[in-house]
Coordinates of C-alpha atoms in Angstrom, one line a residue:
M143 CA -0.8 25.4 1.1
L144 CA 1.8 27.8 -0.2
G145 CA 0.8 30.9 -2.0
I146 CA 3.1 31.8 -4.9
N147 CA 5.1 35.1 -4.9
G148 CA 3.7 36.3 -1.6
A149 CA 0.0 35.5 -2.1
P150 CA -1.3 35.0 1.4
A151 CA -2.6 31.6 2.6
D152 CA -6.4 31.4 2.5
R153 CA -7.7 30.3 5.9
E154 CA -11.0 29.1 4.5
V155 CA -9.2 26.9 2.0
V156 CA -7.1 25.3 4.7
E157 CA -10.1 24.8 7.0
R158 CA -12.1 23.1 4.2
M159 CA -9.1 20.8 3.5
T160 CA -8.6 20.0 7.1
E161 CA -12.3 19.3 7.9
I162 CA -12.8 16.8 5.1
I163 CA -10.2 14.5 6.6
F164 CA -11.6 14.7 10.1
H165 CA -11.6 10.9 10.0
R166 CA -7.8 10.9 9.9
G167 CA -7.6 12.7 13.2
P168 CA -10.6 13.1 15.4
D169 CA -8.6 13.7 18.6
D170 CA -7.3 17.2 18.0
S171 CA -6.8 19.8 15.3
G172 CA -4.8 22.8 14.6
S173 CA -3.6 25.4 12.0
Y174 CA -0.7 27.6 11.3
Y175 CA -0.4 30.7 9.1
S176 CA 2.6 32.7 8.2
G177 CA 2.3 34.9 5.1
P178 CA 1.9 32.6 2.1
V179 CA 2.0 29.4 4.1
G180 CA -1.0 27.8 5.7
L181 CA -0.9 24.4 7.4
G182 CA -3.8 22.5 8.8
F183 CA -3.7 19.3 10.9
R184 CA -6.0 16.5 12.2
R185 CA -4.4 14.4 15.0
L186 CA -4.9 10.8 16.0
S187 CA -3.1 10.6 19.4
I188 CA -0.8 7.6 19.6
L189 CA 2.3 8.9 21.3
D190 CA 2.4 11.6 23.9
L191 CA -1.4 11.9 24.5
T192 CA -1.0 15.3 26.2
P193 CA -1.4 18.8 24.7
S194 CA 2.4 18.8 24.3
G195 CA 1.9 16.6 21.2
H196 CA -0.4 19.2 19.5
Q197 CA 0.3 20.0 15.9
P198 CA 1.3 22.1 14.0
M199 CA 4.4 22.2 16.2
S200 CA 6.9 24.9 16.2
T201 CA 10.4 25.3 17.6
L202 CA 10.9 27.5 20.6
D203 CA 12.2 30.3 18.5
G204 CA 9.5 29.9 15.9
S205 CA 12.0 29.4 13.1
C206 CA 10.5 26.0 11.9
T207 CA 7.0 24.5 12.1
I208 CA 6.0 21.0 11.2
V209 CA 2.9 18.9 10.4
F210 CA 3.7 15.2 10.5
N211 CA 1.6 12.1 9.7
G212 CA 3.0 8.7 10.8
E213 CA 5.4 7.3 13.3
I214 CA 9.2 7.6 13.8
Y215 CA 9.8 4.3 15.5
N216 CA 13.4 5.0 16.6
Y217 CA 12.5 8.4 18.1
R218 CA 13.7 7.4 21.5
E219 CA 17.2 6.6 20.2
L220 CA 17.2 9.8 18.1
R221 CA 16.1 11.9 21.1
E222 CA 19.0 10.6 23.1
E223 CA 21.4 11.5 20.3
L224 CA 19.9 15.0 20.0
L225 CA 20.0 15.6 23.7
G226 CA 23.7 14.9 23.6
L227 CA 24.0 17.5 20.9
G228 CA 22.4 20.1 23.2
H229 CA 18.7 20.0 22.0
V230 CA 15.9 20.6 24.5
F231 CA 12.5 18.9 24.3
R232 CA 9.1 19.9 25.7
S233 CA 7.2 16.8 24.7
T234 CA 7.8 13.0 24.9
G235 CA 6.6 12.0 21.4
D236 CA 8.2 11.6 18.0
T237 CA 7.0 14.8 16.3
E238 CA 9.4 17.1 18.2
V239 CA 12.2 14.6 17.7
L240 CA 11.6 14.8 13.9
L241 CA 11.5 18.6 14.0
H242 CA 14.8 18.8 15.9
A243 CA 16.4 16.2 13.6
Y244 CA 15.7 18.6 10.8
L245 CA 17.2 21.5 12.7
Q246 CA 20.3 19.5 13.4
W247 CA 20.9 17.7 10.0
G248 CA 18.6 19.4 7.5
A249 CA 17.5 17.1 4.7
D250 CA 20.1 14.5 5.8
C251 CA 17.9 13.7 8.7
L252 CA 15.9 11.4 6.5
A253 CA 18.6 8.8 6.4
K254 CA 18.4 8.5 10.2
L255 CA 14.6 7.9 10.4
N256 CA 13.1 4.5 10.8
G257 CA 9.4 4.6 10.4
M258 CA 6.5 5.7 8.2
W259 CA 5.9 9.3 7.5
A260 CA 4.7 12.2 5.4
F261 CA 5.5 15.6 6.7
L262 CA 5.9 19.3 5.8
I263 CA 8.2 21.7 7.5
H264 CA 8.0 25.5 7.0
D265 CA 11.5 26.9 7.5
R266 CA 11.0 30.6 8.1
R267 CA 14.8 31.1 7.8
S268 CA 14.6 30.4 4.1
G269 CA 10.9 30.7 3.5
R270 CA 10.8 27.3 2.0
L271 CA 8.6 24.3 2.6
F272 CA 10.6 21.0 3.0
G273 CA 8.6 17.8 2.8
S274 CA 9.2 14.0 2.5
R275 CA 7.5 10.7 2.3
D276 CA 8.9 7.5 3.9
R277 CA 11.0 5.0 1.9
F278 CA 8.1 2.7 0.9
G279 CA 5.3 5.2 0.7
I280 CA 3.4 3.8 3.7
K281 CA 2.0 7.2 4.5
P282 CA 0.4 9.3 1.7
L283 CA 1.2 12.8 0.5
F284 CA -0.5 14.4 -2.6
K285 CA 0.3 17.6 -4.4
Y286 CA -1.4 19.9 -6.8
R287 CA -0.3 23.1 -8.5
A288 CA -3.3 25.5 -8.6
A289 CA -3.3 28.9 -10.4
H290 CA -1.7 30.9 -7.6
C291 CA -0.6 28.3 -5.0
W292 CA 0.6 24.8 -4.3
L293 CA -1.7 22.5 -2.3
F294 CA -0.7 19.4 -0.4
G295 CA -2.9 16.8 1.4
S296 CA -2.9 13.4 3.0
E297 CA -5.8 12.4 0.7
I298 CA -7.0 13.4 -2.7
K299 CA -10.3 14.6 -1.2
A300 CA -8.5 17.3 0.8
I301 CA -7.2 18.9 -2.4
R302 CA -10.5 18.5 -4.1
A303 CA -12.3 20.2 -1.1
S304 CA -10.0 23.2 -1.4
G305 CA -12.3 24.8 -4.0
L306 CA -9.1 25.6 -6.0
C307 CA -8.8 22.3 -7.8
E308 CA -10.0 21.9 -11.3
A309 CA -8.9 18.3 -11.8
G310 CA -11.1 16.0 -13.8
I311 CA -10.8 12.3 -14.7
N312 CA -7.3 11.4 -15.7
W313 CA -8.3 9.1 -18.7
P314 CA -4.9 7.5 -19.3
V315 CA -4.9 6.3 -15.6
A316 CA -8.6 5.2 -15.9
A317 CA -7.9 3.3 -19.2
D318 CA -4.9 1.6 -17.6
F319 CA -7.2 0.4 -14.8
L320 CA -10.1 -0.7 -16.9
I321 CA -8.1 -2.4 -19.6
N322 CA -5.0 -3.6 -17.7
G323 CA -6.3 -3.7 -14.1
L324 CA -3.3 -1.5 -13.0
L325 CA -3.5 0.9 -10.1
D326 CA -0.9 3.0 -8.2
T327 CA 2.0 2.0 -10.5
T328 CA 3.1 5.7 -11.0
T329 CA 2.7 8.9 -9.1
H330 CA -0.3 9.9 -11.3
T331 CA -3.8 9.6 -9.9
F332 CA -7.3 9.2 -11.3
Y333 CA -7.5 13.0 -11.2
G334 CA -5.5 15.0 -13.7
G335 CA -3.0 17.3 -12.1
I336 CA -3.2 15.7 -8.6
E337 CA -0.1 13.6 -8.1
Q338 CA 1.3 11.7 -5.1
L339 CA 4.8 12.3 -3.9
G340 CA 6.9 9.2 -4.7
A341 CA 8.0 6.8 -2.1
G342 CA 11.5 7.6 -0.8
T343 CA 11.2 11.1 -2.1
A344 CA 11.8 14.6 -0.6
F345 CA 11.2 18.1 -2.0
E346 CA 11.8 21.8 -1.4
L347 CA 9.3 24.5 -2.4
S348 CA 10.5 28.1 -2.6
P349 CA 8.3 31.1 -2.1
D350 CA 8.3 31.9 -5.8
G351 CA 6.8 28.5 -6.5
T352 CA 10.0 26.8 -7.7
Y353 CA 9.7 23.1 -6.9
R354 CA 12.7 20.7 -6.5
E355 CA 12.3 17.0 -5.9
W356 CA 14.8 14.2 -5.3
R357 CA 15.0 10.6 -4.3
Y358 CA 16.8 10.0 -1.0
W359 CA 16.4 6.2 -1.0
R360 CA 16.2 3.7 -3.8
I361 CA 15.6 0.0 -3.6
E362 CA 18.0 -0.5 -6.5
D363 CA 20.8 0.8 -4.3
V364 CA 20.4 -2.0 -1.7
P365 CA 23.8 -3.9 -1.6
P366 CA 24.3 -7.7 -1.6
V367 CA 24.4 -9.2 1.9
E368 CA 27.0 -11.7 3.1
C369 CA 25.9 -13.5 6.2
A370 CA 27.0 -16.7 7.9
D371 CA 23.5 -17.4 9.3
P372 CA 20.8 -15.5 7.4
A373 CA 17.9 -17.1 9.4
A374 CA 19.4 -16.1 12.8
S375 CA 20.1 -12.6 11.5
F376 CA 16.6 -12.2 10.1
A377 CA 15.1 -13.4 13.3
E378 CA 17.1 -10.8 15.3
L379 CA 16.2 -8.0 12.9
F380 CA 12.5 -9.0 12.9
E381 CA 12.4 -9.1 16.7
D382 CA 13.8 -5.6 16.8
S383 CA 11.4 -4.3 14.2
M384 CA 8.6 -5.7 16.3
R385 CA 10.0 -4.1 19.4
L386 CA 10.0 -0.7 17.7
H387 CA 6.5 -1.2 16.2
M388 CA 5.0 -2.0 19.6
R389 CA 5.9 1.4 20.9
S390 CA 2.6 3.1 21.6
D391 CA 0.8 4.9 24.4
V392 CA -2.4 3.2 23.4
P393 CA -3.2 -0.6 23.0
V394 CA -2.0 -2.4 19.9
G395 CA -3.8 -5.3 18.1
V396 CA -3.2 -7.6 15.2
H397 CA -5.1 -8.6 12.1
L398 CA -4.6 -12.4 11.9
S399 CA -5.2 -14.4 8.7
G400 CA -3.7 -17.7 9.7
G401 CA -0.8 -17.2 7.3
L402 CA 2.9 -17.1 7.9
D403 CA 3.3 -13.3 8.1
S404 CA 0.5 -12.3 10.5
S405 CA 1.3 -15.4 12.6
S406 CA 4.9 -14.3 12.9
I407 CA 3.8 -10.8 14.0
I408 CA 1.3 -11.9 16.6
C409 CA 3.7 -14.5 18.1
A410 CA 6.4 -11.9 18.4
A411 CA 4.0 -9.4 19.9
A412 CA 2.9 -11.9 22.5
R413 CA 6.6 -12.6 23.4
L414 CA 7.3 -8.9 23.8
R415 CA 4.2 -8.3 25.9
T416 CA 5.0 -11.2 28.2
A417 CA 8.5 -9.8 28.7
A418 CA 7.0 -6.4 29.5
G419 CA 4.5 -7.9 31.9
A420 CA 1.4 -6.8 30.0
A421 CA -1.8 -7.8 31.8
D422 CA -4.5 -7.0 29.2
P423 CA -5.2 -9.5 26.5
L424 CA -3.7 -9.2 23.0
M425 CA -6.5 -8.7 20.6
A426 CA -6.6 -10.5 17.2
F427 CA -9.1 -9.8 14.4
C428 CA -9.8 -12.5 11.8
Y429 CA -12.0 -13.1 8.8
M430 CA -12.7 -16.3 7.0
S431 CA -15.0 -17.0 4.1
R432 CA -16.7 -20.4 4.0
E433 CA -14.8 -21.3 0.8
H434 CA -11.4 -20.6 2.4
D435 CA -11.2 -22.2 5.9
E436 CA -8.0 -21.3 7.9
S437 CA -9.6 -21.9 11.3
Q438 CA -7.1 -24.6 12.3
Y439 CA -4.1 -22.4 11.6
I440 CA -5.7 -19.5 13.5
S441 CA -6.7 -21.8 16.4
D442 CA -3.1 -23.1 16.7
T443 CA -1.7 -19.5 16.8
I444 CA -4.3 -18.3 19.3
A445 CA -3.5 -21.3 21.5
Q446 CA 0.2 -20.4 21.4
T447 CA -0.2 -16.7 22.1
G448 CA -3.2 -16.6 24.4
A449 CA -4.6 -13.8 22.2
Q450 CA -8.3 -13.0 22.3
A451 CA -9.8 -13.6 18.8
Q452 CA -12.6 -11.6 17.3
R453 CA -14.0 -13.1 14.2
L454 CA -15.6 -11.0 11.4
E455 CA -18.8 -12.4 9.9
K456 CA -20.1 -10.6 6.8
T457 CA -22.2 -11.9 4.0
P458 CA -21.2 -11.0 0.4
R459 CA -24.1 -8.6 0.1
Q460 CA -23.1 -6.8 3.3
L461 CA -19.6 -6.4 2.0
W462 CA -20.8 -5.2 -1.4
D463 CA -23.1 -2.6 0.2
T464 CA -20.0 -0.9 1.7
L465 CA -18.4 -0.4 -1.7
E466 CA -19.5 3.2 -2.3
K467 CA -18.3 4.1 1.2
V468 CA -15.0 2.4 0.7
L469 CA -14.4 4.2 -2.6
W470 CA -15.2 7.5 -0.9
F471 CA -12.5 6.9 1.6
Q472 CA -10.1 5.5 -1.0
D473 CA -10.7 8.3 -3.5
E474 CA -9.8 5.9 -6.3
P475 CA -10.9 2.3 -7.3
V476 CA -9.4 -0.8 -5.6
H477 CA -8.2 -4.1 -7.1
S478 CA -10.7 -6.6 -5.8
L479 CA -13.3 -7.2 -3.1
Q480 CA -10.6 -7.9 -0.5
P481 CA -10.4 -4.2 0.5
L482 CA -14.1 -4.5 1.6
V483 CA -13.0 -7.2 4.0
G484 CA -10.1 -5.0 5.2
Y485 CA -12.5 -2.1 5.7
A486 CA -14.9 -4.3 7.8
L487 CA -12.0 -5.6 9.9
M488 CA -10.9 -2.0 10.7
E489 CA -14.5 -1.2 11.6
M490 CA -14.5 -4.1 14.0
T491 CA -11.1 -3.1 15.4
A492 CA -12.3 0.4 16.1
A493 CA -15.5 -1.0 17.8
N494 CA -13.2 -2.9 20.2
G495 CA -11.5 0.4 21.2
L496 CA -8.1 -0.1 19.5
K497 CA -6.2 2.7 17.7
V498 CA -3.2 0.7 16.5
I499 CA -3.1 -2.5 14.4
L500 CA -0.2 -4.6 13.1
N501 CA -0.4 -6.5 9.9
G502 CA 1.9 -8.3 7.4
Q503 CA 1.8 -5.9 4.4
G504 CA 5.1 -6.0 2.5
A505 CA 6.2 -9.5 3.4
D506 CA 5.1 -11.0 0.2
E507 CA 6.8 -8.4 -2.0
T508 CA 10.1 -8.6 -0.2
L509 CA 10.3 -12.2 0.8
A510 CA 8.9 -13.7 -2.5
G511 CA 5.5 -14.7 -1.2
Y512 CA 3.5 -15.0 -4.5
G513 CA 3.5 -17.9 -6.9
D514 CA 5.1 -16.0 -9.8
Y515 CA 8.3 -15.6 -7.7
F516 CA 9.0 -19.4 -8.1
R517 CA 9.2 -19.0 -11.8
A518 CA 11.3 -15.9 -11.5
Y519 CA 13.8 -17.9 -9.3
W520 CA 13.9 -20.7 -11.8
Q521 CA 14.7 -18.2 -14.5
T522 CA 17.5 -16.7 -12.3
L523 CA 19.0 -20.2 -12.0
L524 CA 18.8 -20.7 -15.8
D525 CA 20.2 -17.2 -16.5
R526 CA 23.3 -18.0 -14.5
G527 CA 23.7 -21.4 -16.1
D528 CA 22.5 -23.6 -13.2
V529 CA 20.5 -25.8 -15.5
L530 CA 20.6 -28.9 -13.2
E531 CA 19.7 -27.0 -10.1
A532 CA 16.7 -25.4 -11.9
W533 CA 15.5 -28.9 -12.8
R534 CA 15.9 -30.0 -9.2
E535 CA 14.1 -27.0 -7.9
I536 CA 11.2 -27.5 -10.2
G537 CA 11.0 -31.1 -9.2
R538 CA 10.9 -30.2 -5.5
Y539 CA 8.2 -27.6 -6.2
T540 CA 5.9 -30.0 -8.2
A541 CA 6.3 -32.7 -5.6
A542 CA 4.6 -30.4 -3.1
H543 CA 2.3 -28.2 -5.3
G544 CA 1.5 -30.6 -8.1
G545 CA 2.0 -30.0 -11.8
N546 CA 4.2 -31.6 -14.5
R547 CA 7.9 -31.1 -13.9
S548 CA 8.9 -31.4 -17.6
H549 CA 6.2 -29.0 -18.8
L550 CA 7.2 -26.4 -16.3
Y551 CA 10.9 -26.8 -17.2
L552 CA 10.2 -26.4 -20.9
R553 CA 8.1 -23.4 -20.2
Q554 CA 11.0 -21.9 -18.2
L555 CA 13.3 -22.5 -21.2
R556 CA 10.9 -20.6 -23.4
R557 CA 10.9 -17.7 -20.9
L558 CA 14.7 -17.8 -20.9
L559 CA 14.7 -17.5 -24.7
Q560 CA 12.3 -14.6 -24.5
S561 CA 14.5 -12.8 -22.0
R562 CA 17.4 -13.3 -24.3
L563 CA 15.5 -11.8 -27.2
R564 CA 14.5 -8.8 -25.1
A565 CA 18.1 -7.9 -25.1
V566 CA 17.6 -6.9 -28.7
S567 CA 16.1 -3.5 -29.0
A568 CA 14.1 -4.1 -32.2
Y569 CA 12.4 -7.2 -30.6
R570 CA 11.4 -5.3 -27.5
V571 CA 9.9 -2.5 -29.5
L572 CA 8.0 -4.9 -31.8
S573 CA 6.7 -7.0 -28.9
W574 CA 5.6 -3.9 -27.1
R575 CA 3.7 -2.5 -30.1
K576 CA 1.9 -5.7 -30.6
K577 CA 0.9 -5.8 -26.9
V578 CA -0.5 -2.2 -27.1
E579 CA -2.4 -3.0 -30.3
R580 CA -3.9 -6.1 -28.7
L581 CA -5.0 -4.1 -25.6
R582 CA -6.5 -1.4 -27.7
A583 CA -8.6 -3.9 -29.5
H584 CA -10.2 -5.1 -26.2
P585 CA -13.8 -6.1 -27.1
W586 CA -15.3 -4.6 -24.0
F587 CA -14.2 -1.0 -24.7
T588 CA -14.6 1.6 -27.4
P589 CA -11.8 3.5 -29.1
Q590 CA -12.8 6.5 -27.0
L591 CA -11.2 4.7 -24.0
T592 CA -8.6 2.4 -25.6
Q593 CA -6.9 5.4 -27.4
S594 CA -6.4 6.9 -24.0
L595 CA -4.3 3.9 -22.9
P596 CA -0.8 5.2 -22.0
E597 CA 2.0 4.0 -24.4
G598 CA 4.4 3.1 -21.7
S599 CA 7.8 1.7 -22.8
P600 CA 9.2 -1.8 -23.7
E601 CA 10.9 -3.7 -20.9
G602 CA 14.6 -4.6 -21.1
S603 CA 16.1 -7.9 -20.3
V604 CA 17.2 -8.6 -16.7
G605 CA 20.0 -10.7 -15.4
D606 CA 18.5 -11.6 -12.0
A607 CA 14.8 -12.2 -12.7
L608 CA 13.8 -12.7 -9.1
K609 CA 15.6 -9.6 -7.8
A610 CA 14.1 -7.5 -10.6
S611 CA 10.6 -9.0 -9.9
L612 CA 10.9 -8.2 -6.2
A613 CA 12.1 -4.6 -6.9
H614 CA 9.2 -4.1 -9.2
S615 CA 6.8 -5.4 -6.7
V616 CA 8.0 -3.1 -4.0
A617 CA 8.4 0.1 -6.1
S618 CA 5.6 -0.3 -8.7
S619 CA 3.1 -3.1 -8.3
P620 CA 1.5 -4.4 -6.2
L621 CA 2.9 -3.0 -2.9
P622 CA 2.1 0.7 -3.5
L623 CA -1.6 -0.2 -4.1
Y624 CA -1.8 -2.4 -1.0
L625 CA -0.3 0.3 1.2
R626 CA -2.8 2.8 -0.2
V627 CA -5.7 0.5 0.5
E628 CA -4.4 -0.3 4.0
D629 CA -3.9 3.4 4.9
R630 CA -7.3 4.6 3.8
N631 CA -9.2 1.7 5.3
S632 CA -7.5 2.1 8.6
M633 CA -7.8 5.9 8.7
A634 CA -11.5 5.6 7.8
H635 CA -11.9 4.3 11.3
S636 CA -9.3 6.4 13.1
I637 CA -6.8 3.5 13.3
E638 CA -3.1 3.5 12.6
A639 CA -1.9 0.5 10.6
R640 CA 1.7 -0.5 11.2
V641 CA 3.7 -2.9 9.0
P642 CA 6.7 -4.4 10.8
F643 CA 8.0 -6.3 7.7
L644 CA 8.7 -2.9 6.1
D645 CA 11.3 -1.8 8.6
Y646 CA 13.9 -0.6 6.0
R647 CA 16.7 -2.5 7.8
L648 CA 14.8 -5.8 7.4
V649 CA 13.9 -5.0 3.7
S650 CA 17.5 -4.1 2.9
F651 CA 18.7 -7.3 4.5
V652 CA 16.2 -9.6 2.8
L653 CA 16.6 -8.1 -0.7
G654 CA 20.4 -8.3 -0.4
L655 CA 20.3 -12.1 0.3
P656 CA 21.0 -14.6 -2.4
P657 CA 17.8 -15.8 -4.2
E658 CA 17.8 -19.3 -2.6
W659 CA 17.0 -17.7 0.7
K660 CA 13.7 -16.3 -0.7
T661 CA 12.5 -19.4 -2.5
H662 CA 13.7 -22.9 -1.9
G663 CA 12.1 -26.1 -3.4
P664 CA 8.4 -25.9 -2.5
W665 CA 8.9 -23.0 0.0
N666 CA 8.4 -19.3 -0.5
K667 CA 9.7 -16.9 2.1
Y668 CA 12.3 -19.4 3.0
V669 CA 14.4 -17.2 5.3
L670 CA 11.3 -16.3 7.3
R671 CA 10.3 -19.9 7.6
E672 CA 13.8 -20.8 8.9
A673 CA 13.9 -17.8 11.2
M674 CA 10.5 -18.8 12.7
R675 CA 11.4 -22.3 13.7
G676 CA 10.1 -22.8 17.3
R677 CA 8.7 -19.2 17.3
I678 CA 5.3 -19.9 15.6
P679 CA 3.1 -23.0 15.3
E680 CA 4.7 -25.6 13.1
S681 CA 1.4 -26.1 11.2
V682 CA 1.6 -22.5 10.0
R683 CA 5.4 -22.4 9.4
S684 CA 5.3 -25.5 7.2
R685 CA 2.2 -24.9 5.2
V686 CA 2.7 -24.4 1.4
D687 CA -0.6 -22.8 0.5
K688 CA -1.5 -19.1 0.7
M689 CA -4.8 -17.4 1.4
G690 CA -4.5 -14.0 3.2
F691 CA -8.0 -12.5 3.7
P692 CA -9.6 -14.2 0.6
T693 CA -13.0 -13.7 -1.0
S694 CA -14.8 -15.8 -3.6
S695 CA -15.5 -12.8 -5.9
G696 CA -16.1 -14.7 -9.1
K697 CA -18.7 -16.9 -7.4
W698 CA -20.4 -14.0 -5.7
L699 CA -20.6 -11.9 -9.0
G700 CA -22.4 -14.8 -10.7
G701 CA -24.7 -15.4 -7.7
V702 CA -25.7 -13.1 -4.9
L703 CA -24.2 -10.0 -6.5
Y704 CA -25.5 -10.6 -10.0
E705 CA -28.5 -8.3 -9.9
A706 CA -26.5 -5.5 -8.3
V707 CA -23.8 -5.5 -11.0
L708 CA -26.4 -5.9 -13.7
D709 CA -28.2 -2.8 -12.5
L710 CA -24.9 -0.8 -12.9
L711 CA -24.3 -2.1 -16.4
H712 CA -27.9 -1.2 -17.4
S713 CA -27.7 2.3 -15.9
R714 CA -28.1 5.3 -18.1
D715 CA -24.7 6.6 -17.1
A716 CA -23.0 3.4 -18.2
R717 CA -24.8 3.7 -21.6
E718 CA -24.0 7.3 -22.1
R719 CA -20.4 7.2 -21.0
G720 CA -19.4 6.0 -24.4
I721 CA -16.5 3.8 -23.3
Y722 CA -18.1 0.4 -23.2
N723 CA -19.3 -2.1 -25.8
L724 CA -22.2 -2.9 -23.5
Q725 CA -23.6 -5.7 -25.6
R726 CA -20.3 -7.6 -25.4
V727 CA -19.9 -6.8 -21.7
L728 CA -23.4 -8.1 -20.9
A729 CA -22.9 -11.2 -23.0
D730 CA -19.7 -12.0 -21.2
F731 CA -21.3 -11.4 -17.9
E732 CA -24.0 -13.9 -18.7
R733 CA -21.3 -16.4 -19.7
H734 CA -19.6 -15.7 -16.4
R735 CA -22.9 -16.4 -14.5
K736 CA -23.3 -19.7 -16.3
G737 CA -19.7 -20.7 -15.4
E738 CA -18.6 -20.7 -19.1
A739 CA -16.0 -18.0 -18.6
D740 CA -14.3 -16.0 -15.8
A741 CA -14.8 -12.3 -16.1
T742 CA -14.3 -11.5 -12.4
G743 CA -11.5 -8.9 -12.8
K744 CA -13.1 -6.9 -15.6
L745 CA -16.6 -7.0 -14.0
L746 CA -15.2 -5.6 -10.8
Q747 CA -13.2 -2.9 -12.6
V748 CA -16.2 -1.7 -14.6
S749 CA -18.6 -1.8 -11.6
Q750 CA -16.2 0.2 -9.4
F751 CA -15.5 2.7 -12.2
E752 CA -19.2 3.4 -12.5
I753 CA -19.6 4.0 -8.8
W754 CA -16.4 6.0 -8.6
S755 CA -17.4 8.1 -11.6
E756 CA -20.6 9.2 -9.8
L757 CA -18.7 10.0 -6.7
Q758 CA -16.2 12.2 -8.4
K759 CA -19.0 14.3 -10.0
R760 CA -19.9 15.7 -6.6
T761 CA -17.8 17.6 -4.1
P762 CA -16.1 15.5 -1.3
A763 CA -18.4 17.2 1.3
A764 CA -21.5 16.2 -0.6
N765 CA -20.2 12.6 -0.9
R766 CA -19.5 12.6 2.9
Q767 CA -23.1 13.3 3.6
R768 CA -24.0 10.2 1.5
V769 CA -21.9 7.8 3.5
D770 CA -22.0 6.9 7.1
T771 CA -18.4 7.8 8.0
G772 CA -18.5 6.1 11.4
S773 CA -16.2 7.1 14.2
S774 CA -13.4 8.3 11.8
A775 CA -9.5 8.5 11.5
A776 CA -5.7 9.9 11.9
T777 CA -2.7 12.2 11.8
A778 CA -2.8 14.1 8.5
P779 CA -1.1 17.2 7.2
V780 CA -2.7 19.4 4.6

């Protein structure tokens, strides 16, 4: 916290904020006070397990003090550079390297960092707080302007636990979730006044409360890439990213789904461990529902790597029963039931004694891993006049995935016409207004909610649909949400989740490649598939379907979870909230149960909102007493 105009930092406030995020760092804790500045920290020890890695950490002369959550993967290389410039180190970890990088280069140090981070530095020389969040927002940092101070925290609950936060429900955000299903698309949160620092952003906060914020990295600034052999270059970059992400003073495991991304990670990890002479087995944690069997792909990968597989077995009801607990750790609703699987996988990982896990977050959003990206690529081809190539690409796609080539081609031509029309301002405004009117007439919700829906702004036309779609996926949706879910689920169990596909060098390279290296005929993630020839099982490399860690949410809601959801809809709170047309909601739920309609998304959104609404009425400490927090979680500045 920083008290404005000399107001002293309140130790009790900092202690409350630090204690509520014990799960983010059960190994050590510390605090720092200097006039108006108070910093609290919980530590999950990953690098330099000795007391030398204790935080808050200060320079020898006491001029600067840091609290830092995350990992700087290239810290060894930066340390050598700083030693050459005359810096002296007392520890072997990355925190002191980051602190000295700031001493040497100031805010320009951010361009030199390769990693995931959220940190605050109190610079006594100027009295200012300097802070930053990594390029993709892998690590969280929230802020709140109270009456006489600024508050910062790694989780929303830390700010709410301060006793100084008066934030209530942010209804525009809540409406966007309930009506549109959107989460984490902006810096706003479900609590009015509590915002997250944007990805790729830094700030300075002066003693008088003046706040200045800027972007130091933007995905729009990634230049085009010219490369003779993109697959070979990608393979080299990915291998180096894996080398850096394997740096740890504690064991590292992998969450394995049987898909292309996690299989690439675990195979690279096995190669690196073999080269390093590792003796202990590589641990892999897997989940499969009965409806989505990936056992053959997982078995092929386990056979190649020699990893020791641990399989998660949870019934739908067991997963559902963790929802309140998951929402307490998340602080906000989630997008589906998949985060419940992720939470259970993290719980199993912790039970096996691991503190670091690798997974494939970010690969889909940068390498074009979702089905919609095929259509965006076809539109890119049509936009640049490659009509015949678009026809060929759609033909190659339908030959593998099914569908009618002519119908898909005509649909793409209609999309092309719509994109041309969006170049006309009047058309964009009219289309947007009609969309807003349609959403505000949603039959499930009353005007009390629908009138809170944010207006937004009409989208302009784009020249390269695939490039624009990927940029949106990384910066707005869905990657920020998936990173938030991954961080809170892992930290809930004192585990650090690492994402090798989000090495900024790898992302810059991939996004700068021509579009045909992202999708190609029936293949998504084409450059990754080509780069992994001979490196992962061919059965995985050449598969065209995608599962991830799937759940059969629609079937569960109409079956084993029917009564649980019905109880929520019939609750007094749901009736008195005044935002639902409950008669219509219940009628559609019954149609869903009978298989006459699919209301999966909306049912999950309403169910979650009801549980979350009850949680937010109470203090974070009171909610903590209601949930079994388990063995808890990681490095976290407040």
